[in-house]
Short mmCIF file of C-alpha atoms in Angstrom, two decimals:
data_model
loop_
_atom_site.label_atom_id
_atom_site.label_comp_id
_atom_site.label_asym_id
_atom_site.label_seq_id
_atom_site.Cartn_x
_atom_site.Cartn_y
_atom_site.Cartn_z
CA MET A 1 101.69 70.67 132.91
CA LYS A 2 98.92 71.06 135.54
CA GLU A 3 99.74 69.65 138.81
CA ILE A 4 97.70 66.47 139.79
CA THR A 5 96.04 67.20 142.80
CA MET A 6 92.96 65.63 144.56
CA ASP A 7 90.75 68.46 144.06
CA VAL A 8 91.84 67.89 139.96
CA LEU A 9 90.73 64.06 140.32
CA HIS A 10 87.45 64.98 141.70
CA ASP A 11 86.62 67.41 139.37
CA ALA A 12 87.88 65.24 136.42
CA ALA A 13 85.32 62.72 137.87
CA HIS A 14 82.58 65.07 138.38
CA ARG A 15 83.09 66.08 134.74
CA LEU A 16 83.06 62.67 133.39
CA LEU A 17 79.97 61.66 135.48
CA PHE A 18 81.33 59.27 137.59
CA ASP A 19 82.45 59.08 141.33
CA MET A 20 84.90 57.15 143.34
CA SER A 21 85.38 55.95 146.84
CA GLU A 22 88.26 58.16 148.45
CA GLU A 23 90.54 54.74 148.75
CA GLU A 24 89.92 54.42 144.71
CA TYR A 25 90.86 58.34 144.58
CA ALA A 26 94.03 57.71 146.80
CA THR A 27 94.73 54.72 144.48
CA LEU A 28 94.55 56.70 141.34
CA MET A 29 96.78 59.54 142.83
CA GLU A 30 99.53 56.85 143.37
CA GLU A 31 99.16 55.88 139.82
CA PHE A 32 99.27 59.53 138.49
CA LYS A 33 102.51 59.86 140.76
CA THR A 34 104.22 56.96 139.22
CA LEU A 35 103.12 58.04 135.75
CA ILE A 36 104.71 61.89 136.39
CA LYS A 37 108.11 59.85 137.37
CA GLN A 38 108.17 57.62 134.46
CA MET A 39 107.20 60.59 131.95
CA ASP A 40 110.14 62.46 133.58
CA THR A 41 112.55 60.00 133.39
CA ILE A 42 111.68 59.73 129.65
CA GLY A 43 111.95 63.29 129.33
CA LYS A 44 115.44 63.13 130.30
CA ILE A 45 116.68 61.06 127.75
CA LYS A 46 119.42 62.81 125.50
CA GLY A 47 118.47 63.40 121.79
CA LEU A 48 114.80 62.57 122.38
CA ASP A 49 113.56 65.65 120.64
CA GLU A 50 115.14 64.65 117.22
CA TYR A 51 112.65 61.60 116.90
CA GLU A 52 109.45 62.32 115.58
CA PRO A 53 106.64 61.00 117.85
CA MET A 54 105.18 57.53 116.83
CA THR A 55 101.22 57.05 116.37
CA PHE A 56 101.59 53.68 116.49
CA PRO A 57 104.49 51.39 117.42
CA PHE A 58 104.67 49.47 114.56
CA PRO A 59 105.28 50.34 110.84
CA CYS A 60 101.67 50.19 109.35
CA GLU A 61 101.36 49.93 105.57
CA THR A 62 98.01 51.44 103.97
CA SER A 63 98.85 51.00 100.27
CA PHE A 64 96.15 48.06 100.07
CA LEU A 65 93.29 50.05 100.79
CA ARG A 66 90.90 50.04 97.66
CA GLU A 67 90.38 53.37 95.94
CA ASP A 68 86.84 55.14 96.66
CA ILE A 69 84.98 54.97 93.69
CA ALA A 70 81.59 56.84 93.39
CA GLU A 71 78.85 54.33 92.98
CA GLU A 72 74.92 54.19 93.24
CA PRO A 73 73.76 53.99 96.79
CA LEU A 74 71.44 50.80 97.60
CA PRO A 75 67.80 51.36 97.21
CA ARG A 76 66.17 52.24 101.16
CA ASP A 77 64.27 48.99 100.90
CA GLU A 78 67.26 46.93 100.12
CA ALA A 79 69.62 48.58 102.64
CA LEU A 80 66.72 48.17 105.67
CA ALA A 81 66.02 44.41 104.42
CA ASN A 82 68.18 43.05 107.58
CA ALA A 83 67.35 46.03 110.09
CA GLY A 84 65.87 44.34 113.01
CA SER A 85 63.96 47.48 113.99
CA LYS A 86 62.39 49.81 111.60
CA LEU A 87 60.62 53.30 111.87
CA ASP A 88 59.55 55.80 108.99
CA GLY A 89 62.08 54.22 106.64
CA GLN A 90 64.81 54.18 109.11
CA ILE A 91 66.70 51.56 111.46
CA LYS A 92 65.09 51.91 114.97
CA LEU A 93 68.00 52.41 117.85
CA PRO A 94 67.61 52.00 121.50
CA LYS A 95 67.97 55.42 123.32
CA VAL A 96 71.29 55.41 124.73
CA VAL A 97 71.60 58.86 126.37
CA LEU A 98 69.33 59.27 129.56
#
């Protein structure tokens, strides 16, 4: 695993287009130290590799989902009937990227 250093945290923040104060970086570094200790402790559990990783902590039944049935799509006018703002037959959305 890559070692977590202040340079790594600064680089990650830069790549995510945000920055923090040095105090916040120090706090984050302490949080990572705690997290890494916890991961090391979990990794020492005997027989852990015998278990399949979980994606969700509870059993999740998906048998209730309906079958996909191909149907005729709504006419454009009907699909756009409740849209607040329309432009050229499409829903007009606000710009979200600067």
